[in-house]
Short mmCIF file of C-alpha atoms and ligand atoms in Angstrom, two decimals:
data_model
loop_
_atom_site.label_atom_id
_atom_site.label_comp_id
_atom_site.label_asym_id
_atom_site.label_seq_id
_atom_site.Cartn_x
_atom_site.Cartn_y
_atom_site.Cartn_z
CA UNK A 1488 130.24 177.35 200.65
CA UNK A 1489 128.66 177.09 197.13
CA UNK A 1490 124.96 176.03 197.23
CA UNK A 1491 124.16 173.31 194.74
CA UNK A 1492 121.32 174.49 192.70
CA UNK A 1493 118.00 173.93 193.87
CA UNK A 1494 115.96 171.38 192.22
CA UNK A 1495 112.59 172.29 190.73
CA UNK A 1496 109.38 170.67 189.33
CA UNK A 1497 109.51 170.05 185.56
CA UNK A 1498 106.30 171.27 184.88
CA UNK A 1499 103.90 173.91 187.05
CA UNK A 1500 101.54 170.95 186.41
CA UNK A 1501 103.79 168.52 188.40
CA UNK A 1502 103.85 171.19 191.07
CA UNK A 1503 100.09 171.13 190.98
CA UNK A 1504 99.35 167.01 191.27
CA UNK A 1505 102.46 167.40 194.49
CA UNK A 1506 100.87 169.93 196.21
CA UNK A 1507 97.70 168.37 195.99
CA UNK A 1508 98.82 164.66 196.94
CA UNK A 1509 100.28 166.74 199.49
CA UNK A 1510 96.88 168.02 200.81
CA UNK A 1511 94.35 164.75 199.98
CA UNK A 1512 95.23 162.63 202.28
CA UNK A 1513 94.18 160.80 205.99
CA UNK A 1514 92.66 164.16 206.43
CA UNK A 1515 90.08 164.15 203.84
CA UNK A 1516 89.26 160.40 203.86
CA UNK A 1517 89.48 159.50 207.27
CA UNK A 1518 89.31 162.12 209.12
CA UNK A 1519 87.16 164.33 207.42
CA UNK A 1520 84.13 162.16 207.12
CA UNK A 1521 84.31 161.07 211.06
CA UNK A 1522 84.58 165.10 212.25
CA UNK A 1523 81.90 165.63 210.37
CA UNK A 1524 79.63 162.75 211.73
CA UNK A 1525 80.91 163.69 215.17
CA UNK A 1526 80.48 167.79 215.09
CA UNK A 1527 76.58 167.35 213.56
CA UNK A 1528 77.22 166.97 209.76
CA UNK A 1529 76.30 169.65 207.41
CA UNK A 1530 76.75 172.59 209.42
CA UNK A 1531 79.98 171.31 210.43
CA UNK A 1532 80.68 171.25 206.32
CA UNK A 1533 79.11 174.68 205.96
CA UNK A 1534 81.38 176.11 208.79
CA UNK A 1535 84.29 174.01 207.21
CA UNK A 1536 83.94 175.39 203.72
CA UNK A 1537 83.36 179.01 205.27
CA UNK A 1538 86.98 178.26 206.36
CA UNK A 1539 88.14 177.04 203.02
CA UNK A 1540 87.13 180.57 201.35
CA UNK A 1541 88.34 182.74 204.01
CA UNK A 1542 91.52 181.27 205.29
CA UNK A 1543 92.62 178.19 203.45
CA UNK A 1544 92.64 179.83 200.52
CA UNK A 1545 94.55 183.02 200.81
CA UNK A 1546 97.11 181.44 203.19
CA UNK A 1547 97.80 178.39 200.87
CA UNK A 1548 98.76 181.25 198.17
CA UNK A 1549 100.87 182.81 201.28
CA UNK A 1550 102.80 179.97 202.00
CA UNK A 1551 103.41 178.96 198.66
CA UNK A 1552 104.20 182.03 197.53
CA UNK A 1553 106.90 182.60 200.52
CA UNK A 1554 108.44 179.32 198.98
CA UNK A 1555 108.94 180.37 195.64
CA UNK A 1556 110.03 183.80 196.50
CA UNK A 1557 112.77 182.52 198.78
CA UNK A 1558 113.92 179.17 197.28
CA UNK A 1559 114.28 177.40 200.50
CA UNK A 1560 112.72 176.15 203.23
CA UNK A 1561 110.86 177.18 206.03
CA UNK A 1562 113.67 178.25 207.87
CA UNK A 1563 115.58 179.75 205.49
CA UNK A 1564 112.48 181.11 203.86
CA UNK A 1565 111.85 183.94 206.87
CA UNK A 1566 115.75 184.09 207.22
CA UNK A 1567 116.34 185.09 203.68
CA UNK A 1568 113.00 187.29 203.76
CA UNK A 1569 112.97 188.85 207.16
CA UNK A 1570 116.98 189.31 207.68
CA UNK A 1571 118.94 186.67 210.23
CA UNK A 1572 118.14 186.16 213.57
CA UNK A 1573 114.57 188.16 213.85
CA UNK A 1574 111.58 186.20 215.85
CA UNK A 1575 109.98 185.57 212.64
CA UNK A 1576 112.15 182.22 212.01
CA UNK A 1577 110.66 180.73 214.74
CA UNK A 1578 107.53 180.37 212.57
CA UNK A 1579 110.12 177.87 210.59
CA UNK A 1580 111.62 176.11 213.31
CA UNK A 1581 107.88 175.59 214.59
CA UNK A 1582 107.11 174.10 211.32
CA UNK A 1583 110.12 171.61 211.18
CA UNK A 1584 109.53 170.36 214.88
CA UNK A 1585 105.31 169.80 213.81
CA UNK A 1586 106.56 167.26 210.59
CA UNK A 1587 107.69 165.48 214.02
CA UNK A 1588 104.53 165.97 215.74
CA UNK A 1589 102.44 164.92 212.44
CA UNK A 1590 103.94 162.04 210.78
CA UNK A 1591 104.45 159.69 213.55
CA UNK A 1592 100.86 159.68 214.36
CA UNK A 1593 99.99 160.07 210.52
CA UNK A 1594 102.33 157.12 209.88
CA UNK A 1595 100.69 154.83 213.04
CA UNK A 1596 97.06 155.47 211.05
CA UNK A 1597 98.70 154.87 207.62
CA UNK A 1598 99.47 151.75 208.65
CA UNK A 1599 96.32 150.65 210.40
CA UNK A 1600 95.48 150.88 206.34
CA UNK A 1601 98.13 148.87 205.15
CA UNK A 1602 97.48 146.35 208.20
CA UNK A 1603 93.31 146.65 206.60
CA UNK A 1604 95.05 146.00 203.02
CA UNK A 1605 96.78 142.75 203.93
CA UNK A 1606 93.94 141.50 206.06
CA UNK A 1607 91.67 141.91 203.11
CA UNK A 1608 94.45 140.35 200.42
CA UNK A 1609 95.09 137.04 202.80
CA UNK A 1610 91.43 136.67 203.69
CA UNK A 1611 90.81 138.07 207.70
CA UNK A 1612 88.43 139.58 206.28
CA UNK A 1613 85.57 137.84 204.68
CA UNK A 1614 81.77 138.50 203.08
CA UNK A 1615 79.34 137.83 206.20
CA UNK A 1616 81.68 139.30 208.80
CA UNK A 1617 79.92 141.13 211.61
CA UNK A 1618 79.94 144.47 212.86
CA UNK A 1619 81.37 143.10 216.21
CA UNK A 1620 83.67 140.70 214.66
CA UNK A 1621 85.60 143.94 212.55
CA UNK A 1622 85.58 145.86 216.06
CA UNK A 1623 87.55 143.33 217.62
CA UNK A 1624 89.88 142.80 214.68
CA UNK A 1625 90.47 146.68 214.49
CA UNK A 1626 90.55 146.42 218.89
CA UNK A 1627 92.94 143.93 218.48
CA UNK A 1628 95.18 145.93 216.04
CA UNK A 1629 95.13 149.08 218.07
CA UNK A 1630 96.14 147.14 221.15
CA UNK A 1631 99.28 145.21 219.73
CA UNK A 1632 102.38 147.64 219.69
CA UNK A 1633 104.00 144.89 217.79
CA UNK A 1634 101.63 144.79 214.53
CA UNK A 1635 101.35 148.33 214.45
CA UNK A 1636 104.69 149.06 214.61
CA UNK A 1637 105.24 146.89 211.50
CA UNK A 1638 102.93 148.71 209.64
CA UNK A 1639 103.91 151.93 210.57
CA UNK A 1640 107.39 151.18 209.91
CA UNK A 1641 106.51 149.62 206.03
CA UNK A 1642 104.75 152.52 205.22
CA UNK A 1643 107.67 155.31 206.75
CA UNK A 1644 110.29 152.93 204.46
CA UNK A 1645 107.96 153.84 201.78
CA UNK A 1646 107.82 157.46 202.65
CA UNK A 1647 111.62 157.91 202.90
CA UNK A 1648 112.28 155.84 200.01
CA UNK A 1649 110.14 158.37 197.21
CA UNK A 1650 111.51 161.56 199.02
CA UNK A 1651 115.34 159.85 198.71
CA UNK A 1652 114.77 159.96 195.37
CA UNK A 1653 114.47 163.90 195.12
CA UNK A 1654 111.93 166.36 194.24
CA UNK A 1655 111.35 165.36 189.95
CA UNK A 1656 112.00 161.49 190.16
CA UNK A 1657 110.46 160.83 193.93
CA UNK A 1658 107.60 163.55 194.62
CA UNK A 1659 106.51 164.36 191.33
CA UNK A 1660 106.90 161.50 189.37
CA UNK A 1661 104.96 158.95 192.45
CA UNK A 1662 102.44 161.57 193.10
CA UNK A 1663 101.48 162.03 189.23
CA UNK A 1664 100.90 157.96 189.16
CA UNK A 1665 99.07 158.00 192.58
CA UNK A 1666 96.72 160.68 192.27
CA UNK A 1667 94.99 160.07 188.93
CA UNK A 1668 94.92 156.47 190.05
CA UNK A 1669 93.07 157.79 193.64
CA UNK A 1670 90.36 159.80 191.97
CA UNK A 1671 89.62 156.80 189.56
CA UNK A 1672 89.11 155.30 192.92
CA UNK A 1673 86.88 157.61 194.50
CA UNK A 1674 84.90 158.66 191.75
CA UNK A 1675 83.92 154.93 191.50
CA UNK A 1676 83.26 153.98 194.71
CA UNK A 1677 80.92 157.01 195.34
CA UNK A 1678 79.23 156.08 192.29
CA UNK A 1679 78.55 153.15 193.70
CA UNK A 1680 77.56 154.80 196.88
CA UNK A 1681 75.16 156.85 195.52
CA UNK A 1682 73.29 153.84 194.47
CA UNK A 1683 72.40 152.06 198.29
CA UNK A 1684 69.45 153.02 199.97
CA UNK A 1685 70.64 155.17 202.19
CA UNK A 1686 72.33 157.63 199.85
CA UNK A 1687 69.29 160.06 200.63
CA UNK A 1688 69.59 160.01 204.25
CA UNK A 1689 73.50 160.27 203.95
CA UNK A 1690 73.04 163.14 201.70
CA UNK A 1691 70.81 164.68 204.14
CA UNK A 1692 72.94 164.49 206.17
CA UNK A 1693 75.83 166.13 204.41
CA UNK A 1694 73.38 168.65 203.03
CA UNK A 1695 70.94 170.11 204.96
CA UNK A 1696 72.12 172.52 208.02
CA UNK A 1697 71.45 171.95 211.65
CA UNK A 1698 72.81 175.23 213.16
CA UNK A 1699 71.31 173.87 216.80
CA UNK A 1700 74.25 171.75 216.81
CA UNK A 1701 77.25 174.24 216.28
CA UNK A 1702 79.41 174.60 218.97
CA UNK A 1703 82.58 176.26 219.92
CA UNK A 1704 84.74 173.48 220.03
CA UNK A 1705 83.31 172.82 216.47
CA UNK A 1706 84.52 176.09 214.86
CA UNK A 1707 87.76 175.36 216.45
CA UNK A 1708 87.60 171.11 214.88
CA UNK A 1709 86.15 173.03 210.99
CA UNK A 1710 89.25 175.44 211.19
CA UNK A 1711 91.82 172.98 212.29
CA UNK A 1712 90.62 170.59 209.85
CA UNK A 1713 91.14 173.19 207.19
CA UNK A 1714 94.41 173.91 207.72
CA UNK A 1715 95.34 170.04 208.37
CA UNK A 1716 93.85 169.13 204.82
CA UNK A 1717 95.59 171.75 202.98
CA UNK A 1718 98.74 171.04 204.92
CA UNK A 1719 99.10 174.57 205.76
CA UNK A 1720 100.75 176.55 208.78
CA UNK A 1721 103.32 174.52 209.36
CA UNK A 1722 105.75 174.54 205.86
CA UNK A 1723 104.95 172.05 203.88
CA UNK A 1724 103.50 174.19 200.86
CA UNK A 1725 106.27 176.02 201.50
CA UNK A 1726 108.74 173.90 200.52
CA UNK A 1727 106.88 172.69 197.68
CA UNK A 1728 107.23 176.43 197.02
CA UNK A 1729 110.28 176.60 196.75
CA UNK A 1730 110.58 173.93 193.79
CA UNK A 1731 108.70 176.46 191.65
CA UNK A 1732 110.46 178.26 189.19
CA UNK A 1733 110.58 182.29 190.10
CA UNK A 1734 108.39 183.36 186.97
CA UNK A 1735 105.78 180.51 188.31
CA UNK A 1736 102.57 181.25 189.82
CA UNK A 1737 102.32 180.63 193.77
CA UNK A 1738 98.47 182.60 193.30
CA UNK A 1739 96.30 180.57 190.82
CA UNK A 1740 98.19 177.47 190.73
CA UNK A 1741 96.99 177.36 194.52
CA UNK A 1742 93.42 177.25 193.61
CA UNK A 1743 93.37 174.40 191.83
CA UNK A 1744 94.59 172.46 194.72
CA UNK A 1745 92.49 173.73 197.13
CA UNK A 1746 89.83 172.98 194.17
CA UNK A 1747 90.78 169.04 194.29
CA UNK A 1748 91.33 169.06 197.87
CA UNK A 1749 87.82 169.71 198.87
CA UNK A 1750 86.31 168.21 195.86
CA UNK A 1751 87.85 164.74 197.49
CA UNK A 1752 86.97 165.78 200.52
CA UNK A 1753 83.20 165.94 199.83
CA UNK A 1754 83.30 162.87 197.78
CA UNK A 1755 84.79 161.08 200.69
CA UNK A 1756 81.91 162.08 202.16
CA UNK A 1757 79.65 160.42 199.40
CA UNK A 1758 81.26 157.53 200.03
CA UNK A 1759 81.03 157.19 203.36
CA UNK A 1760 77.82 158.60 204.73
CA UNK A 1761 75.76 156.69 202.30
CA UNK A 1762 77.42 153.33 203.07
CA UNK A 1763 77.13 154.46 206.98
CA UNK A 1764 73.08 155.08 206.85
CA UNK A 1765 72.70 151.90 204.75
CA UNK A 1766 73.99 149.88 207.55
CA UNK A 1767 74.74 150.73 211.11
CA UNK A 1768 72.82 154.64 210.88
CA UNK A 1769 75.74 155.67 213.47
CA UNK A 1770 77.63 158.74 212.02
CA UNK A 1771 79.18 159.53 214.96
CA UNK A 1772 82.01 156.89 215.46
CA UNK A 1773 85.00 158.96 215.98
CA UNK A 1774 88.33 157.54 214.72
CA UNK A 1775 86.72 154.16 213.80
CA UNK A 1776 84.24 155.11 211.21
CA UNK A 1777 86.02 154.88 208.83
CA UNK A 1778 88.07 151.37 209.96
CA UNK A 1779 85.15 149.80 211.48
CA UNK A 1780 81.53 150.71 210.13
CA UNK A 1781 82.95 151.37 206.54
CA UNK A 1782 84.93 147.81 206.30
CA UNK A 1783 82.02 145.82 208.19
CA UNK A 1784 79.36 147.89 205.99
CA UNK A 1785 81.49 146.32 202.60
CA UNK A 1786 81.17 143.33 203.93
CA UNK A 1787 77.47 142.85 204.14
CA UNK A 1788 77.81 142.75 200.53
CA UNK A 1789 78.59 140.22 197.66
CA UNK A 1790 81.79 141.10 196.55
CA UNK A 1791 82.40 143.26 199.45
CA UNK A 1792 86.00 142.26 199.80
CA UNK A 1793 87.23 143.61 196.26
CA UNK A 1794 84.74 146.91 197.73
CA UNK A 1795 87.62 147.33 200.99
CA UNK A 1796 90.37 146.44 198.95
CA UNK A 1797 89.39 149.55 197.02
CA UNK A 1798 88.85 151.84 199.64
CA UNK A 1799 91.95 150.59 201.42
CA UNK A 1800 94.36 151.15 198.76
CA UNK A 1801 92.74 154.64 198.34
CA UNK A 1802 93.33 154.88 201.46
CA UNK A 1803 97.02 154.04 201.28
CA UNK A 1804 97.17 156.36 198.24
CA UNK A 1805 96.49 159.33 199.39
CA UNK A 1806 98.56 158.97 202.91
CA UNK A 1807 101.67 158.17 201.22
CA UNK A 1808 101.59 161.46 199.13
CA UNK A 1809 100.45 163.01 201.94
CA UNK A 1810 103.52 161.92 204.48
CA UNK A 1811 106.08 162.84 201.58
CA UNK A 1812 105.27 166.42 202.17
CA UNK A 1813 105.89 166.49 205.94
CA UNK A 1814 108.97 163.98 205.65
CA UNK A 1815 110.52 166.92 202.77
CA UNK A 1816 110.02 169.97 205.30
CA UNK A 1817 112.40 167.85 207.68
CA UNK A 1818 114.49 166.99 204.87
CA UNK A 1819 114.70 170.28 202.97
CA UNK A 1820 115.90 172.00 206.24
CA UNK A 1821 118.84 169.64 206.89
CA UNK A 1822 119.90 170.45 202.90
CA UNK A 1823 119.77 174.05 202.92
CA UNK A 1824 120.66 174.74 206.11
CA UNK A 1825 122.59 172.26 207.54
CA UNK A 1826 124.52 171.12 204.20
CA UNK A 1827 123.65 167.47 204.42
CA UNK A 1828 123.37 164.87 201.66
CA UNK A 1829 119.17 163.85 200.79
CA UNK A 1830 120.03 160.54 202.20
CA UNK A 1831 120.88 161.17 205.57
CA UNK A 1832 118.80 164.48 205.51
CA UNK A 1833 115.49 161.57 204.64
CA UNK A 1834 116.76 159.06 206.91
CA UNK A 1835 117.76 160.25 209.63
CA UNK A 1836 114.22 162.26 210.33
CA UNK A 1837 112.59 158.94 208.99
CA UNK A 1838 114.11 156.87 211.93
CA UNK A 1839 113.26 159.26 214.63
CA UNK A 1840 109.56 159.49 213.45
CA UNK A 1841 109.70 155.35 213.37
CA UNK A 1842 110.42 155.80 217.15
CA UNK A 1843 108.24 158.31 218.06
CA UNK A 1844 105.15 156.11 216.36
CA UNK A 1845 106.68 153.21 218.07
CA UNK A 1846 106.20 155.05 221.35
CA UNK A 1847 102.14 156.37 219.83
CA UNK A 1848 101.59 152.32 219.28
CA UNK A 1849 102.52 151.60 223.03
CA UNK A 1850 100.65 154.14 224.50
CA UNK A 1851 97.39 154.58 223.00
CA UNK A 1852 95.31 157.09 223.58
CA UNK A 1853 98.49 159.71 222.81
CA UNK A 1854 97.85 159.85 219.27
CA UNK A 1855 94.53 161.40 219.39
CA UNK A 1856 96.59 163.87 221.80
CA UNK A 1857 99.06 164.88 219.14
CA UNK A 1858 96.45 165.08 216.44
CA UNK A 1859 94.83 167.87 218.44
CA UNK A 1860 97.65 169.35 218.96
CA UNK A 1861 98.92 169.87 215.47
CA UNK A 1862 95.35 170.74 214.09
CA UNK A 1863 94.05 172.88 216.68
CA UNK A 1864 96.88 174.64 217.91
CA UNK A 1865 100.17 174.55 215.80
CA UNK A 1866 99.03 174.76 212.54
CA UNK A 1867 96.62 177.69 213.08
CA UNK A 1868 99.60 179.38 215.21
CA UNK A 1869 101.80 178.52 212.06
CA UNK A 1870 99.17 180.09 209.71
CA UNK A 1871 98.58 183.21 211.93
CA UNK A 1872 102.32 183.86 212.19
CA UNK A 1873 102.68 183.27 208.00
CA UNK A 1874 99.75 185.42 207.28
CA UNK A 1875 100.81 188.23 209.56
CA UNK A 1876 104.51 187.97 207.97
CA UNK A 1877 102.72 188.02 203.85
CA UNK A 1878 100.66 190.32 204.53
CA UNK A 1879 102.46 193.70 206.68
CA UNK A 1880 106.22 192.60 206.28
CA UNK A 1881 106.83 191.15 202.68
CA UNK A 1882 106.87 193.99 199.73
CA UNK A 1883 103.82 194.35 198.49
CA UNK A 1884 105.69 194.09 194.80
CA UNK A 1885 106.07 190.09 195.02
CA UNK A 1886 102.49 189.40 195.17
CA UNK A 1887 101.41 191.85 192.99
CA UNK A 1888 103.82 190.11 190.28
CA UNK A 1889 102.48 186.50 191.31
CA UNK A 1890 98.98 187.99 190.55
CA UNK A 1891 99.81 190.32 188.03
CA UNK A 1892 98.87 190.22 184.50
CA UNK A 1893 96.07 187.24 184.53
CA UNK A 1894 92.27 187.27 184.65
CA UNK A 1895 93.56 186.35 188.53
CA UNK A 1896 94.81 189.98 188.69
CA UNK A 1897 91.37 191.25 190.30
CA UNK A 1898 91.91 188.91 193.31
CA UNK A 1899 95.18 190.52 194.30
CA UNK A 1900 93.05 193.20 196.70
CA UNK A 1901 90.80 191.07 198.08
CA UNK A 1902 93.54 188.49 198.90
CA UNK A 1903 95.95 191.22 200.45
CA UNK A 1904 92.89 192.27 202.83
CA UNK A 1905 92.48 188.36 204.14
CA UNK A 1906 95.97 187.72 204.83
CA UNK A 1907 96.70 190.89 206.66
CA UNK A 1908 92.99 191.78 208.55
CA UNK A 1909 90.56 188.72 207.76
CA UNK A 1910 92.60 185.55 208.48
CA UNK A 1911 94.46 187.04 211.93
CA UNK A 1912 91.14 188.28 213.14
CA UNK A 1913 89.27 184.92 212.49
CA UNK A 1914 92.20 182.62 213.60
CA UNK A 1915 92.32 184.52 216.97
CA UNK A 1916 88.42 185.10 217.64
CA UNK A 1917 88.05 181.02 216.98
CA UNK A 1918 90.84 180.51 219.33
CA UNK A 1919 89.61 182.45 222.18
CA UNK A 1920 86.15 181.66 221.55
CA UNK A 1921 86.88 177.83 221.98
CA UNK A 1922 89.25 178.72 225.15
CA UNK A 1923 85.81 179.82 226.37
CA UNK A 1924 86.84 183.61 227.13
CA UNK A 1925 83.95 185.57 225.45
N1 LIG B 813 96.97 167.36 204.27
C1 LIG B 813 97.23 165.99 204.56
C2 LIG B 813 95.91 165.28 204.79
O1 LIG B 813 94.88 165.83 204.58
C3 LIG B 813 98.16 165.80 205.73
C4 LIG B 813 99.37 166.63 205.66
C5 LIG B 813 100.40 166.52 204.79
C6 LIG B 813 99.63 167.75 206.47
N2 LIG B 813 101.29 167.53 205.03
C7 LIG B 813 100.85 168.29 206.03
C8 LIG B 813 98.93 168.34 207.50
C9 LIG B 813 101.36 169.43 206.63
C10 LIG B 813 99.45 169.46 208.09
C11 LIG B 813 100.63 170.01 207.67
O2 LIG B 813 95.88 164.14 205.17
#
């Protein structure tokens, strides 16, 4: 059968804001400031950013390169490069099955925001409220199947209705209004941030290193967290790839994203940790730093409520660009390789994730289970199996051509050597190091 011709970005620019909506998301905002108050701060950040350099970097470039080399995705990217039927598809078939792993917990905390947004717009929440008062609201949320299952299913509507409407009208056109809109955002609130009393402690906190309070398990949290928030190892800057033109650049169009992605990331932090010494000097919340301290820390403050409705759209910002990405590695498969129309290639994925999150919002504590899961163990599988693949079994020619003729030329070396010795070597010595065997 004829295949229809692929759709692309219009600009490398729109690829750019995509791939980074793509990676700011949950992960930088949420989850990012609460691993770092629970893993001991800034040497959690140092070990993070070590991470960043060393493996985020030249796998993003990997992945994204393996789209736009094979026009397809994740699938039919190592069956086009690596001949049918070889072991190295399963690295795509991995990839498809984590979007179902991901998104139905991603979608559960997504709405939690939404839920946040419409309890700040119809007044739940007002100035004066108490620490304990927004724990039992948030308690009370987390315990009712029913509310979050609203949510969650409002904000995966949302999420199949921008990817239904294809890769130039739904991702890049919603994520170039979204993201400028979300740094606006940020940049003001951490501003304002910077300005409470405890900015100095909170940047202390973010700044200065405490290596007594590194552990294992912490290496393994810094490089899961890297690969979550640059949604690598399991596809999805794969198959935003594979909307690049061939005579695009995979190499340095990569480094601006990682650029904004931990840019936001750190700001997050600026925002938060501040806020967090000014009021409740408890960093180490978990899950609920960022719903509970952070919302009843806004509202000690006059105008507080126009402060959370802020932060919670932000919020919602940067999780709906995010869940796009993993809803179009599901949806990209079905069109390449199973010949299906983008509406029931969307939907269809859309409705099972609905039920899986219905099933997260019954059973508590499962989500946390499947967030470990996909950070800790798939996605650094995923980006061990990609980086293996780039760096020993694709022709050297194709990255050589992505890197050739720019200032970006000299990183081509460098680059090859940490996708084919540095980035297998770390993944594996942080795995077995946190599985306790040396
Ligand atoms: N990177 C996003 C975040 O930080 C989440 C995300 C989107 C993701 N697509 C992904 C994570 C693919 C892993 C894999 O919130």
């Amino acid at each position: 059968m004829e295949r229809k011709v692929r759709s692309h970005w219009a600009s490398r620019i729109g690829f750019i804001w995509a791939a980074a909506g793509s990676a700011v998301g949950l992960g930088n905002i949420w989850r990012f400031p609460y691993m770092t108050g629970e893993n001991g701060g800034s040497i959690f950040i140092l070990v993070y950013l070590l991470c960043v350099a060393l493996l985020g970097l030249p796998l993003i470039i990997a992945e994204v390169m393996l789209g736009k080399i094979s026009q397809r995705n994740p699938v039919g990217a190592f069956q086009k490069l690596a001949g049918k039927n070889t072991p190295w598809q399963l690295a795509g078939f991995m990839g498809v099955l984590a979007a179902f792993v991901i998104l139905p917990f991603y979608s559960v905390v997504a709405g939690w925001c939404l839920s946040f947004l419409y309890k700040t717009i119809t007044g739940v929440f007002e100035v004066g409220h108490s620490m304990a008062e927004i724990m039992s609201i948030f308690k009370q949320l987390t315990s009712s199947p029913i509310q979050q299952s609203v949510f969650h299913g409002l904000f995966l509507a949302m999420t199949v209705g921008i990817v239904l409407a294809g890769v130039q009208k739904g991702l890049q056109r919603w994520t170039e209004i979204l993201m400028p809109a979300l740094i606006l955002i940020l940049v003001g609130l951490a501003g304002y941030g910077l300005t409470l009393p405890g900015a100095q402690e909170g940047l202390n906190f973010l700044l200065s290193p405490q290596p007594e309070k590194l552990t294992s398990q912490s290496i393994l949290s810094a490089m899961g967290q890297c690969f979550f928030s640059l949604s690598l190892g399991m596809g999805a800057m794969l198959t935003y790839g594979s909307y690049l033109r061939a005579n695009d650049r995979a190499s340095n169009s990569s480094l601006w994203v990682v650029l904004m992605d931990t840019v936001i990331a750190l700001l997050a932090g600026f925002v938060v940790f501040p806020i967090v010494f000014t009021f409740t000097h408890e960093p180490a919340q978990g899950p609920g730093l960022v719903f509970v301290t952070l919302p009843a820390s806004f509202l000690q403050m006059p105008g507080g409520t126009w402060i959370a409705l802020a932060f919670f759209i932000l919020l919602f910002f940067a999780a709906l660009t995010s869940s796009i990405s993993l809803l179009e590695v599901v949806t990209a498969y079905f069109i390449d390789e199973h010949k299906m129309l983008r509406s029931a290639a969307a939907i269809m994925p859309g409705v099972v994730c609905f039920l899986m999150g219905v099933g997260c919002a019954y059973s508590g504590g499962y989500f946390d289970f499947l967030d470990k899961l996909a950070s800790n163990y798939l996605l650094p599988l995923g980006a061990l199996i990609i980086s293996l693949f780039t760096g020993w079994k694709l022709d050297k020619k194709f990255a050589k051509n992505d890197f050739g003729g720019t200032w970006f030329y000299g990183f081509f070396y460098p680059w090859l050597w940490c996708v084919r010795i540095i980035a297998p070597l770390l993944i594996t010595l942080i795995f077995l190091n946190a599985l306790g065997i040396f």
